[in-house]
PDB file of C-alpha atoms and ligand atoms in Angstrom:
ATOM      1  CA  MET A   1     -31.518   1.423 -33.726  1.00  0.00           C
ATOM      2  CA  ARG A   2     -33.375   3.901 -35.893  1.00  0.00           C
ATOM      3  CA  LEU A   3     -31.417   6.807 -37.309  1.00  0.00           C
ATOM      4  CA  ALA A   4     -33.058  10.203 -37.655  1.00  0.00           C
ATOM      5  CA  THR A   5     -31.799  13.691 -38.372  1.00  0.00           C
ATOM      6  CA  TYR A   6     -32.548  16.842 -36.479  1.00  0.00           C
ATOM      7  CA  GLN A   7     -31.594  20.153 -37.983  1.00  0.00           C
ATOM      8  CA  THR A   8     -31.252  23.636 -36.603  1.00  0.00           C
ATOM      9  CA  ARG A   9     -29.953  26.656 -38.512  1.00  0.00           C
ATOM     10  CA  LYS A  10     -26.268  25.789 -38.284  1.00  0.00           C
ATOM     11  CA  THR A  11     -26.167  22.254 -36.955  1.00  0.00           C
ATOM     12  CA  CYS A  12     -27.414  18.876 -37.962  1.00  0.00           C
ATOM     13  CA  ILE A  13     -27.563  15.832 -35.715  1.00  0.00           C
ATOM     14  CA  LEU A  14     -27.878  12.247 -36.900  1.00  0.00           C
ATOM     15  CA  TYR A  15     -28.897  10.175 -33.899  1.00  0.00           C
ATOM     16  CA  ASP A  16     -30.462   6.955 -32.692  1.00  0.00           C
ATOM     17  CA  ALA A  17     -34.099   8.005 -32.434  1.00  0.00           C
ATOM     18  CA  GLU A  18     -35.033   4.660 -30.945  1.00  0.00           C
ATOM     19  CA  ARG A  19     -33.325   5.583 -27.712  1.00  0.00           C
ATOM     20  CA  LEU A  20     -33.107   9.357 -27.744  1.00  0.00           C
ATOM     21  CA  CYS A  21     -36.623  10.589 -28.350  1.00  0.00           C
ATOM     22  CA  ASP A  22     -39.026  11.851 -25.721  1.00  0.00           C
ATOM     23  CA  ALA A  23     -42.671  10.744 -25.520  1.00  0.00           C
ATOM     24  CA  GLN A  24     -43.637  13.378 -28.112  1.00  0.00           C
ATOM     25  CA  GLY A  25     -41.033  12.074 -30.532  1.00  0.00           C
ATOM     26  CA  SER A  26     -38.692  15.062 -30.136  1.00  0.00           C
ATOM     27  CA  PRO A  27     -34.952  14.459 -29.844  1.00  0.00           C
ATOM     28  CA  ARG A  28     -33.514  14.557 -26.353  1.00  0.00           C
ATOM     29  CA  ILE A  29     -30.032  15.103 -27.726  1.00  0.00           C
ATOM     30  CA  ALA A  30     -28.897  18.588 -28.683  1.00  0.00           C
ATOM     31  CA  PRO A  31     -25.804  20.243 -30.183  1.00  0.00           C
ATOM     32  CA  GLU A  32     -24.358  21.154 -26.763  1.00  0.00           C
ATOM     33  CA  HIS A  33     -24.075  17.455 -25.910  1.00  0.00           C
ATOM     34  CA  PHE A  34     -21.364  17.199 -28.532  1.00  0.00           C
ATOM     35  CA  GLU A  35     -19.189  19.827 -26.787  1.00  0.00           C
ATOM     36  CA  PRO A  36     -16.740  18.437 -24.191  1.00  0.00           C
ATOM     37  CA  ASP A  37     -17.127  21.664 -22.172  1.00  0.00           C
ATOM     38  CA  HIS A  38     -20.828  21.012 -21.696  1.00  0.00           C
ATOM     39  CA  TRP A  39     -19.933  17.893 -19.703  1.00  0.00           C
ATOM     40  CA  ARG A  40     -16.892  19.446 -18.011  1.00  0.00           C
ATOM     41  CA  THR A  41     -18.902  22.268 -16.494  1.00  0.00           C
ATOM     42  CA  ARG A  42     -21.354  19.719 -15.114  1.00  0.00           C
ATOM     43  CA  GLY A  43     -18.664  17.502 -13.645  1.00  0.00           C
ATOM     44  CA  ALA A  44     -19.825  14.679 -15.917  1.00  0.00           C
ATOM     45  CA  VAL A  45     -16.464  13.843 -17.498  1.00  0.00           C
ATOM     46  CA  LEU A  46     -15.431  10.398 -16.279  1.00  0.00           C
ATOM     47  CA  GLY A  47     -11.995  10.496 -17.877  1.00  0.00           C
ATOM     48  CA  GLU A  48      -9.979  11.299 -20.940  1.00  0.00           C
ATOM     49  CA  ALA A  49      -9.728   8.555 -23.531  1.00  0.00           C
ATOM     50  CA  PRO A  50      -6.200   7.586 -24.488  1.00  0.00           C
ATOM     51  CA  GLY A  51      -5.111   8.252 -28.054  1.00  0.00           C
ATOM     52  CA  ARG A  52      -5.028  11.586 -29.794  1.00  0.00           C
ATOM     53  CA  GLY A  53      -6.142  13.022 -26.504  1.00  0.00           C
ATOM     54  CA  SER A  54      -9.338  14.629 -27.671  1.00  0.00           C
ATOM     55  CA  SER A  55     -11.940  12.019 -26.722  1.00  0.00           C
ATOM     56  CA  VAL A  56     -13.642  12.057 -23.349  1.00  0.00           C
ATOM     57  CA  PHE A  57     -15.662   9.504 -21.417  1.00  0.00           C
ATOM     58  CA  ILE A  58     -18.860  11.094 -20.172  1.00  0.00           C
ATOM     59  CA  ASP A  59     -21.752  10.205 -17.918  1.00  0.00           C
ATOM     60  CA  PRO A  60     -24.979  10.639 -19.918  1.00  0.00           C
ATOM     61  CA  ALA A  61     -26.988  10.731 -16.659  1.00  0.00           C
ATOM     62  CA  ASP A  62     -30.701  11.295 -17.397  1.00  0.00           C
ATOM     63  CA  LEU A  63     -30.180  11.208 -21.184  1.00  0.00           C
ATOM     64  CA  SER A  64     -29.628   7.467 -21.193  1.00  0.00           C
ATOM     65  CA  THR A  65     -29.312   4.405 -19.018  1.00  0.00           C
ATOM     66  CA  ASP A  66     -25.915   3.680 -20.570  1.00  0.00           C
ATOM     67  CA  ASN A  67     -23.146   3.789 -17.990  1.00  0.00           C
ATOM     68  CA  ALA A  68     -20.896   5.917 -20.126  1.00  0.00           C
ATOM     69  CA  TRP A  69     -20.496   7.438 -23.543  1.00  0.00           C
ATOM     70  CA  VAL A  70     -17.419   8.340 -25.529  1.00  0.00           C
ATOM     71  CA  LEU A  71     -17.424  11.786 -27.139  1.00  0.00           C
ATOM     72  CA  ARG A  72     -14.906  12.274 -29.923  1.00  0.00           C
ATOM     73  CA  PRO A  73     -14.538  15.576 -31.764  1.00  0.00           C
ATOM     74  CA  TYR A  74     -13.105  15.295 -35.287  1.00  0.00           C
ATOM     75  CA  LEU A  75      -9.629  16.803 -35.113  1.00  0.00           C
ATOM     76  CA  ARG A  76      -6.644  16.739 -37.383  1.00  0.00           C
ATOM     77  CA  GLY A  77      -3.227  15.687 -36.201  1.00  0.00           C
ATOM     78  CA  GLY A  78       0.260  16.201 -37.608  1.00  0.00           C
ATOM     79  CA  MET A  79       1.060  18.666 -40.369  1.00  0.00           C
ATOM     80  CA  ALA A  80      -2.540  18.948 -41.536  1.00  0.00           C
ATOM     81  CA  ALA A  81      -3.440  20.532 -38.202  1.00  0.00           C
ATOM     82  CA  LYS A  82      -1.485  23.601 -39.330  1.00  0.00           C
ATOM     83  CA  VAL A  83      -4.240  24.375 -41.840  1.00  0.00           C
ATOM     84  CA  SER A  84      -7.004  23.941 -39.282  1.00  0.00           C
ATOM     85  CA  ARG A  85      -7.332  21.548 -36.405  1.00  0.00           C
ATOM     86  CA  LYS A  86     -11.086  21.151 -36.515  1.00  0.00           C
ATOM     87  CA  HIS A  87     -12.448  22.633 -39.736  1.00  0.00           C
ATOM     88  CA  TYR A  88     -13.055  20.339 -42.691  1.00  0.00           C
ATOM     89  CA  LEU A  89     -14.081  21.456 -46.157  1.00  0.00           C
ATOM     90  CA  TRP A  90     -17.843  21.293 -46.717  1.00  0.00           C
ATOM     91  CA  THR A  91     -18.838  19.003 -49.577  1.00  0.00           C
ATOM     92  CA  GLY A  92     -22.283  17.996 -48.338  1.00  0.00           C
ATOM     93  CA  LEU A  93     -23.861  16.672 -45.173  1.00  0.00           C
ATOM     94  CA  GLU A  94     -23.728  12.994 -46.064  1.00  0.00           C
ATOM     95  CA  ARG A  95     -20.084  13.331 -47.067  1.00  0.00           C
ATOM     96  CA  THR A  96     -18.915  14.544 -43.666  1.00  0.00           C
ATOM     97  CA  ARG A  97     -16.752  12.044 -41.841  1.00  0.00           C
ATOM     98  CA  ALA A  98     -19.060  12.347 -38.837  1.00  0.00           C
ATOM     99  CA  PHE A  99     -22.204  11.296 -40.699  1.00  0.00           C
ATOM    100  CA  ARG A 100     -20.394   8.584 -42.604  1.00  0.00           C
ATOM    101  CA  GLU A 101     -18.934   7.056 -39.466  1.00  0.00           C
ATOM    102  CA  MET A 102     -22.301   7.243 -37.702  1.00  0.00           C
ATOM    103  CA  ARG A 103     -24.110   5.477 -40.559  1.00  0.00           C
ATOM    104  CA  LEU A 104     -21.397   2.860 -40.937  1.00  0.00           C
ATOM    105  CA  LEU A 105     -21.387   2.082 -37.208  1.00  0.00           C
ATOM    106  CA  ALA A 106     -25.179   1.780 -37.209  1.00  0.00           C
ATOM    107  CA  GLU A 107     -25.084  -0.594 -40.165  1.00  0.00           C
ATOM    108  CA  LEU A 108     -22.441  -2.834 -38.608  1.00  0.00           C
ATOM    109  CA  TYR A 109     -24.126  -2.681 -35.208  1.00  0.00           C
ATOM    110  CA  LEU A 110     -27.391  -3.826 -36.782  1.00  0.00           C
ATOM    111  CA  GLN A 111     -25.523  -6.713 -38.390  1.00  0.00           C
ATOM    112  CA  LYS A 112     -24.439  -7.714 -34.878  1.00  0.00           C
ATOM    113  CA  LEU A 113     -20.783  -7.057 -35.503  1.00  0.00           C
ATOM    114  CA  PRO A 114     -18.773  -6.065 -32.409  1.00  0.00           C
ATOM    115  CA  VAL A 115     -18.658  -2.269 -32.732  1.00  0.00           C
ATOM    116  CA  PRO A 116     -19.730   0.231 -30.074  1.00  0.00           C
ATOM    117  CA  ARG A 117     -23.369   1.225 -30.350  1.00  0.00           C
ATOM    118  CA  PRO A 118     -23.468   4.662 -31.968  1.00  0.00           C
ATOM    119  CA  VAL A 119     -25.430   7.387 -30.169  1.00  0.00           C
ATOM    120  CA  GLY A 120     -25.181  10.345 -32.500  1.00  0.00           C
ATOM    121  CA  ALA A 121     -23.104  12.555 -34.745  1.00  0.00           C
ATOM    122  CA  CYS A 122     -23.361  16.328 -34.861  1.00  0.00           C
ATOM    123  CA  ILE A 123     -21.974  18.685 -37.435  1.00  0.00           C
ATOM    124  CA  THR A 124     -21.882  22.456 -37.362  1.00  0.00           C
ATOM    125  CA  ARG A 125     -21.659  24.264 -40.652  1.00  0.00           C
ATOM    126  CA  THR A 126     -19.858  27.446 -41.427  1.00  0.00           C
ATOM    127  CA  GLN A 127     -19.836  28.806 -44.977  1.00  0.00           C
ATOM    128  CA  LEU A 128     -17.144  26.574 -46.427  1.00  0.00           C
ATOM    129  CA  ALA A 129     -16.432  24.166 -43.622  1.00  0.00           C
ATOM    130  CA  TRP A 130     -17.864  21.888 -41.001  1.00  0.00           C
ATOM    131  CA  THR A 131     -16.787  20.866 -37.524  1.00  0.00           C
ATOM    132  CA  GLY A 132     -18.198  17.831 -35.825  1.00  0.00           C
ATOM    133  CA  ALA A 133     -18.194  15.149 -33.174  1.00  0.00           C
ATOM    134  CA  LEU A 134     -19.412  11.605 -32.625  1.00  0.00           C
ATOM    135  CA  ILE A 135     -20.784   9.881 -29.538  1.00  0.00           C
ATOM    136  CA  THR A 136     -20.698   6.111 -29.018  1.00  0.00           C
ATOM    137  CA  VAL A 137     -21.547   3.906 -26.061  1.00  0.00           C
ATOM    138  CA  ARG A 138     -18.466   3.096 -24.017  1.00  0.00           C
ATOM    139  CA  ILE A 139     -17.488  -0.561 -23.956  1.00  0.00           C
ATOM    140  CA  PRO A 140     -17.121  -1.248 -20.222  1.00  0.00           C
ATOM    141  CA  GLN A 141     -13.752  -2.296 -18.862  1.00  0.00           C
ATOM    142  CA  ALA A 142     -12.204  -2.379 -22.285  1.00  0.00           C
ATOM    143  CA  ARG A 143      -8.472  -2.309 -22.784  1.00  0.00           C
ATOM    144  CA  THR A 144      -6.626  -2.031 -26.044  1.00  0.00           C
ATOM    145  CA  LEU A 145      -4.983  -4.985 -27.753  1.00  0.00           C
ATOM    146  CA  ALA A 146      -1.767  -2.934 -27.490  1.00  0.00           C
ATOM    147  CA  ASP A 147      -2.027  -2.958 -23.682  1.00  0.00           C
ATOM    148  CA  ARG A 148      -2.742  -6.673 -23.552  1.00  0.00           C
ATOM    149  CA  VAL A 149       0.169  -7.516 -25.809  1.00  0.00           C
ATOM    150  CA  MET A 150       2.551  -5.253 -23.882  1.00  0.00           C
ATOM    151  CA  GLU A 151       1.730  -6.904 -20.565  1.00  0.00           C
ATOM    152  CA  SER A 152       1.904 -10.360 -22.194  1.00  0.00           C
ATOM    153  CA  SER A 153      -1.674 -11.206 -21.259  1.00  0.00           C
ATOM    154  CA  ALA A 154      -2.840 -11.977 -24.788  1.00  0.00           C
ATOM    155  CA  ASP A 155      -2.777 -15.741 -25.172  1.00  0.00           C
ATOM    156  CA  THR A 156      -3.118 -17.698 -28.404  1.00  0.00           C
ATOM    157  CA  ALA A 157      -6.856 -18.206 -27.971  1.00  0.00           C
ATOM    158  CA  LEU A 158      -7.441 -14.471 -27.581  1.00  0.00           C
ATOM    159  CA  LEU A 159      -5.219 -13.606 -30.540  1.00  0.00           C
ATOM    160  CA  GLU A 160      -7.009 -16.150 -32.725  1.00  0.00           C
ATOM    161  CA  ARG A 161     -10.287 -14.525 -31.742  1.00  0.00           C
ATOM    162  CA  VAL A 162      -8.860 -11.165 -32.752  1.00  0.00           C
ATOM    163  CA  GLY A 163      -8.100 -12.686 -36.153  1.00  0.00           C
ATOM    164  CA  SER A 164     -11.541 -14.193 -36.543  1.00  0.00           C
ATOM    165  CA  VAL A 165     -13.218 -10.903 -35.588  1.00  0.00           C
ATOM    166  CA  ILE A 166     -11.174  -9.061 -38.219  1.00  0.00           C
ATOM    167  CA  ARG A 167     -12.211 -11.754 -40.673  1.00  0.00           C
ATOM    168  CA  ARG A 168     -15.897 -11.231 -39.863  1.00  0.00           C
ATOM    169  CA  PHE A 169     -15.534  -7.536 -40.626  1.00  0.00           C
ATOM    170  CA  HIS A 170     -13.745  -8.350 -43.869  1.00  0.00           C
ATOM    171  CA  GLU A 171     -16.532 -10.766 -44.825  1.00  0.00           C
ATOM    172  CA  VAL A 172     -18.994  -7.872 -44.778  1.00  0.00           C
ATOM    173  CA  GLY A 173     -16.497  -5.721 -46.699  1.00  0.00           C
ATOM    174  CA  LEU A 174     -15.220  -3.346 -44.028  1.00  0.00           C
ATOM    175  CA  ASP A 175     -11.940  -1.745 -45.059  1.00  0.00           C
ATOM    176  CA  HIS A 176     -10.586  -0.431 -41.751  1.00  0.00           C
ATOM    177  CA  VAL A 177      -8.095   2.151 -42.930  1.00  0.00           C
ATOM    178  CA  ASP A 178      -6.517   2.491 -39.476  1.00  0.00           C
ATOM    179  CA  LEU A 179      -6.441  -1.073 -38.204  1.00  0.00           C
ATOM    180  CA  ASN A 180      -3.973  -0.755 -35.340  1.00  0.00           C
ATOM    181  CA  ALA A 181      -3.507  -2.313 -31.908  1.00  0.00           C
ATOM    182  CA  ARG A 182      -5.264   0.636 -30.240  1.00  0.00           C
ATOM    183  CA  ASN A 183      -8.392   0.342 -32.342  1.00  0.00           C
ATOM    184  CA  LEU A 184      -9.017  -3.236 -31.216  1.00  0.00           C
ATOM    185  CA  LEU A 185     -10.476  -3.385 -27.719  1.00  0.00           C
ATOM    186  CA  ILE A 186     -10.732  -6.381 -25.403  1.00  0.00           C
ATOM    187  CA  ASP A 187     -13.379  -6.343 -22.684  1.00  0.00           C
ATOM    188  CA  ALA A 188     -13.384  -8.048 -19.281  1.00  0.00           C
ATOM    189  CA  LYS A 189     -14.746 -11.264 -20.809  1.00  0.00           C
ATOM    190  CA  ASP A 190     -12.036 -11.200 -23.492  1.00  0.00           C
ATOM    191  CA  ASN A 191     -14.537 -10.273 -26.191  1.00  0.00           C
ATOM    192  CA  VAL A 192     -12.940  -8.411 -29.087  1.00  0.00           C
ATOM    193  CA  TRP A 193     -14.323  -5.081 -30.389  1.00  0.00           C
ATOM    194  CA  LEU A 194     -13.378  -2.893 -33.318  1.00  0.00           C
ATOM    195  CA  ILE A 195     -13.515   0.893 -32.930  1.00  0.00           C
ATOM    196  CA  ASP A 196     -12.552   4.136 -34.688  1.00  0.00           C
ATOM    197  CA  LEU A 197     -14.270   3.720 -38.069  1.00  0.00           C
ATOM    198  CA  ASP A 198     -13.382   7.227 -39.219  1.00  0.00           C
ATOM    199  CA  ARG A 199     -12.855   7.184 -43.033  1.00  0.00           C
ATOM    200  CA  CYS A 200     -13.602   3.453 -43.210  1.00  0.00           C
ATOM    201  CA  ARG A 201     -15.955   2.048 -45.834  1.00  0.00           C
ATOM    202  CA  LEU A 202     -17.586  -1.072 -47.168  1.00  0.00           C
ATOM    203  CA  ARG A 203     -16.154  -2.395 -50.417  1.00  0.00           C
ATOM    204  CA  SER A 204     -15.779  -5.565 -52.418  1.00  0.00           C
ATOM    205  CA  PRO A 205     -12.903  -7.973 -51.681  1.00  0.00           C
ATOM    206  CA  GLY A 206      -9.461  -6.812 -52.738  1.00  0.00           C
ATOM    207  CA  ARG A 207      -5.880  -6.063 -51.777  1.00  0.00           C
ATOM    208  CA  TRP A 208      -7.119  -3.791 -48.983  1.00  0.00           C
ATOM    209  CA  GLN A 209      -7.742  -6.906 -46.887  1.00  0.00           C
ATOM    210  CA  SER A 210      -4.082  -7.887 -46.683  1.00  0.00           C
ATOM    211  CA  ALA A 211      -3.165  -4.196 -46.385  1.00  0.00           C
ATOM    212  CA  ASN A 212      -5.334  -3.990 -43.236  1.00  0.00           C
ATOM    213  CA  LEU A 213      -3.500  -6.954 -41.703  1.00  0.00           C
ATOM    214  CA  ALA A 214      -0.104  -5.585 -42.699  1.00  0.00           C
ATOM    215  CA  ARG A 215      -0.958  -2.319 -40.978  1.00  0.00           C
ATOM    216  CA  LEU A 216      -1.902  -4.184 -37.814  1.00  0.00           C
ATOM    217  CA  GLY A 217       1.401  -6.058 -37.994  1.00  0.00           C
ATOM    218  CA  ARG A 218       3.350  -2.773 -38.184  1.00  0.00           C
ATOM    219  CA  SER A 219       1.368  -1.394 -35.281  1.00  0.00           C
ATOM    220  CA  LEU A 220       2.004  -4.474 -33.116  1.00  0.00           C
ATOM    221  CA  ALA A 221       5.724  -4.291 -33.863  1.00  0.00           C
ATOM    222  CA  ARG A 222       5.750  -1.008 -31.924  1.00  0.00           C
ATOM    223  CA  PHE A 223       4.374  -2.672 -28.812  1.00  0.00           C
ATOM    224  CA  ASP A 224       5.932  -6.110 -28.754  1.00  0.00           C
ATOM    225  CA  ARG A 225       9.255  -7.571 -29.757  1.00  0.00           C
ATOM    226  CA  ALA A 226       7.595 -10.896 -30.586  1.00  0.00           C
ATOM    227  CA  SER A 227       5.041  -9.257 -32.858  1.00  0.00           C
ATOM    228  CA  ASP A 228       5.667 -11.860 -35.587  1.00  0.00           C
ATOM    229  CA  MET A 229       4.367 -14.555 -33.266  1.00  0.00           C
ATOM    230  CA  VAL A 230       1.429 -12.399 -32.239  1.00  0.00           C
ATOM    231  CA  MET A 231       0.572 -11.849 -35.893  1.00  0.00           C
ATOM    232  CA  ALA A 232       0.920 -15.569 -36.641  1.00  0.00           C
ATOM    233  CA  ASP A 233      -1.810 -16.334 -34.083  1.00  0.00           C
ATOM    234  CA  ILE A 234      -4.002 -13.552 -35.438  1.00  0.00           C
ATOM    235  CA  GLN A 235      -3.501 -14.869 -38.991  1.00  0.00           C
ATOM    236  CA  LEU A 236      -4.470 -18.338 -37.841  1.00  0.00           C
ATOM    237  CA  GLY A 237      -7.765 -17.061 -36.472  1.00  0.00           C
ATOM    238  CA  TYR A 238      -8.272 -15.004 -39.612  1.00  0.00           C
ATOM    239  CA  ARG A 239      -7.809 -17.966 -41.942  1.00  0.00           C
ATOM    240  CA  ASN A 240     -10.047 -20.341 -40.010  1.00  0.00           C
ATOM    241  CA  LEU A 241     -13.773 -20.021 -40.416  1.00  0.00           C
ATOM    242  CA  PRO A 242     -14.865 -16.870 -38.592  1.00  0.00           C
ATOM    243  CA  SER A 243     -16.493 -17.591 -35.262  1.00  0.00           C
ATOM    244  CA  THR A 244     -19.841 -15.966 -34.555  1.00  0.00           C
ATOM    245  CA  PRO A 245     -20.668 -15.274 -30.910  1.00  0.00           C
TER     246      PRO A 245
HETATM  247  N1  ADP B 301     -16.628   2.898 -27.407  1.00  0.00           N
HETATM  248  C1  ADP B 301     -15.508   2.876 -26.672  1.00  0.00           C
HETATM  249  N2  ADP B 301     -15.455   2.162 -25.521  1.00  0.00           N
HETATM  250  C2  ADP B 301     -14.344   2.150 -24.750  1.00  0.00           C
HETATM  251  N3  ADP B 301     -13.214   2.820 -25.062  1.00  0.00           N
HETATM  252  C3  ADP B 301     -13.192   3.548 -26.186  1.00  0.00           C
HETATM  253  C4  ADP B 301     -14.324   3.615 -27.058  1.00  0.00           C
HETATM  254  N4  ADP B 301     -14.024   4.440 -28.090  1.00  0.00           N
HETATM  255  C5  ADP B 301     -12.760   4.866 -27.869  1.00  0.00           C
HETATM  256  N5  ADP B 301     -12.238   4.323 -26.736  1.00  0.00           N
HETATM  257  C6  ADP B 301     -10.880   4.558 -26.194  1.00  0.00           C
HETATM  258  O1  ADP B 301     -10.415   5.809 -26.640  1.00  0.00           O
HETATM  259  C7  ADP B 301      -9.255   5.660 -27.469  1.00  0.00           C
HETATM  260  C8  ADP B 301      -9.325   6.634 -28.640  1.00  0.00           C
HETATM  261  O2  ADP B 301     -10.528   6.484 -29.373  1.00  0.00           O
HETATM  262  P1  ADP B 301     -10.563   6.417 -30.947  1.00  0.00           P
HETATM  263  O3  ADP B 301     -11.990   6.337 -31.361  1.00  0.00           O
HETATM  264  O4  ADP B 301      -9.670   5.323 -31.428  1.00  0.00           O
HETATM  265  O5  ADP B 301     -10.018   7.851 -31.393  1.00  0.00           O
HETATM  266  P2  ADP B 301      -8.588   8.374 -31.881  1.00  0.00           P
HETATM  267  O6  ADP B 301      -7.746   7.190 -32.269  1.00  0.00           O
HETATM  268  O7  ADP B 301      -8.936   9.236 -33.043  1.00  0.00           O
HETATM  269  O8  ADP B 301      -8.039   9.125 -30.712  1.00  0.00           O
HETATM  270  C9  ADP B 301      -9.270   4.193 -27.896  1.00  0.00           C
HETATM  271  O9  ADP B 301      -7.997   3.676 -28.152  1.00  0.00           O
HETATM  272  C10 ADP B 301      -9.904   3.521 -26.684  1.00  0.00           C
HETATM  273  O10 ADP B 301      -8.935   3.288 -25.699  1.00  0.00           O
HETATM  274 MG1   MG B 302      -8.016   5.228 -32.614  1.00  0.00          MG
END
């Protein structure tokens, strides 16, 4: 992983130059790759990601040997969407949520924490605002913790691993501001992954750690009547020494 920027008049891309440069060192990724329609018109959309309904799974084809990427435009939900769904106030390139999430993912990925490998972030600037999108590598055959809990296929061992993975992220200082049962993914080998690092940041230990866990508890309560027991197993894994894979 080696991050580099590539700027045109209105757009700026922060991308993994280790994997997305041609032999001359020029980027092979361009602004259009961050537009869902680019992939739709080519029949390269593999599916819509669950959630806010704006992310798509795409086939990068000759851009990469990865099986699939996830393209997520930055969009507002709820009341805030009434102002603008996709425009965010410009306060500087490095302050955009897209660039911040890209850099944070790269940092955690390099520390061998279980996050999806980031591919690139692209922002387009208008006078006062930016719009943007992020691409990550899709974790194959991943299902959300919410799904696993709902179908009662999350045993104690898995839940303890969820807790120990959260603990590993907390040890490096990651405050996941939206730690919910849909942002924890479980792959076919029952490995646990953390996704959706929008607005997250690294900070020193504090009350945010228990706030993260409390948020996860509230999220699980929406999917499972026995969420207290689920949380007890997660807490157990969290309190024990974190396991490293
Ligand atoms: N790298 C990834 N690999 C596999 N699935 C993913 C990946 N990123 C996102 N998803 C799926 O897409 C859903 C939504 O993605 P997420 O990044 O959480 O965006 P949001 O919550 O803003 O819609 C996730 O719950 C997950 O099911
Ligand atoms: Mg999410």
